[in-house]
Amino acid sequence: IAPLADSYTSIGNDTAALVVPVGLAFAAVAKRYPGITLHASDKRHPSAAGTYLAACVFYAALWQRSPEGLSFPLGAGMDADSAAALQLTAWEVTETYYAR
């Protein structure tokens, strides 16, 4: 995933476009929290948790602040611990990405 992320970063820099590190966040969650399902059964589309993670990464990137403590959609197949893990990972990945 690092070479792909580097390519997106390079293109973003060349075109002055904001690159939001959603893919890096997905990879981090898959590694740290393998019990959180980020993809739908077709393995191509995000699950509710994957969609929420992407939203948290966009929040962190656009507002430059942590999504920790934000509300999450009840009944979307996530519990409070999973939502907190997604929020934390979104912030850590985004903060690290923009620091480099």
Coordinates of C-alpha atoms in Angstrom, one line a residue:
I1 CA 0.0 0.0 0.0
A2 CA 2.9 2.4 0.6
P3 CA 3.9 2.6 -3.1
L4 CA 0.3 3.4 -4.0
A5 CA 0.1 6.0 -1.3
D6 CA 3.4 7.6 -2.4
S7 CA 2.0 7.8 -6.0
Y8 CA -1.2 9.6 -4.8
T9 CA 0.9 11.9 -2.7
S10 CA 3.2 12.7 -5.6
I11 CA 0.2 13.4 -7.9
G12 CA -1.4 15.5 -5.2
N13 CA 1.7 17.6 -4.8
D14 CA 2.1 18.0 -8.5
T15 CA -1.5 19.2 -8.9
A16 CA -1.9 21.1 -5.6
A17 CA -4.7 18.7 -4.7
L18 CA -5.5 17.6 -1.1
V19 CA -4.9 13.9 -0.7
V20 CA -6.9 12.3 2.1
P21 CA -5.2 9.1 3.4
V22 CA -8.3 6.8 3.5
G23 CA -6.5 3.8 2.1
L24 CA -3.8 4.1 4.7
A25 CA -6.4 4.2 7.4
F26 CA -8.1 1.1 6.1
A27 CA -4.7 -0.7 6.1
A28 CA -4.0 0.5 9.7
V29 CA -7.4 -0.7 10.9
A30 CA -7.1 -4.0 9.2
K31 CA -3.8 -4.6 10.9
R32 CA -4.7 -3.2 14.4
Y33 CA -8.3 -4.3 14.6
P34 CA -8.9 -7.4 12.4
G35 CA -12.3 -7.9 14.1
I36 CA -13.7 -4.7 12.5
T37 CA -15.1 -5.5 9.1
L38 CA -14.4 -2.7 6.7
H39 CA -15.7 -4.2 3.5
A40 CA -19.1 -5.5 2.4
S41 CA -19.4 -9.2 1.5
D42 CA -18.5 -8.4 -2.1
K43 CA -15.0 -7.3 -0.8
R44 CA -15.2 -4.2 -3.1
H45 CA -17.5 -1.8 -1.3
P46 CA -17.1 -0.5 2.2
S47 CA -19.2 -1.7 5.1
A48 CA -20.9 0.8 7.4
A49 CA -17.7 0.7 9.5
G50 CA -15.6 1.3 6.4
T51 CA -17.8 4.2 5.4
Y52 CA -17.6 5.7 8.9
L53 CA -13.8 5.3 8.9
A54 CA -13.5 7.2 5.6
A55 CA -15.8 9.9 7.0
C56 CA -13.5 10.2 10.1
V57 CA -10.4 10.5 7.9
F58 CA -12.1 13.2 5.8
Y59 CA -13.1 15.0 9.0
A60 CA -9.6 14.9 10.3
A61 CA -8.1 16.0 7.0
L62 CA -10.5 18.9 6.3
W63 CA -10.8 20.2 9.9
Q64 CA -7.3 19.3 11.0
R65 CA -8.6 18.0 14.3
S66 CA -9.4 14.6 15.8
P67 CA -12.7 13.0 15.2
E68 CA -12.4 11.3 18.6
G69 CA -15.6 11.7 20.6
L70 CA -17.8 12.4 17.6
S71 CA -21.1 10.6 17.5
F72 CA -21.5 7.5 15.3
P73 CA -24.5 6.0 13.6
L74 CA -26.4 3.8 16.0
G75 CA -27.5 0.5 14.5
A76 CA -24.9 0.6 11.8
G77 CA -23.3 -2.6 13.0
M78 CA -20.8 -0.8 15.2
D79 CA -20.5 -0.6 18.9
A80 CA -18.9 2.3 20.8
D81 CA -15.5 0.6 21.1
S82 CA -15.3 0.0 17.4
A83 CA -16.3 3.6 16.6
A84 CA -13.7 4.9 19.1
A85 CA -11.0 2.7 17.5
L86 CA -11.9 4.0 14.0
Q87 CA -11.9 7.6 15.2
L88 CA -8.5 7.1 16.9
T89 CA -6.9 5.4 13.9
A90 CA -8.3 8.0 11.5
W91 CA -6.7 10.8 13.5
E92 CA -3.4 9.0 14.0
V93 CA -3.1 8.1 10.3
T94 CA -4.1 11.5 9.1
E95 CA -1.8 13.3 11.5
T96 CA 1.2 11.1 10.6
Y97 CA 0.4 11.4 6.9
Y98 CA 0.4 15.2 6.9
A99 CA 3.5 15.4 9.2
R100 CA 5.7 13.8 6.6

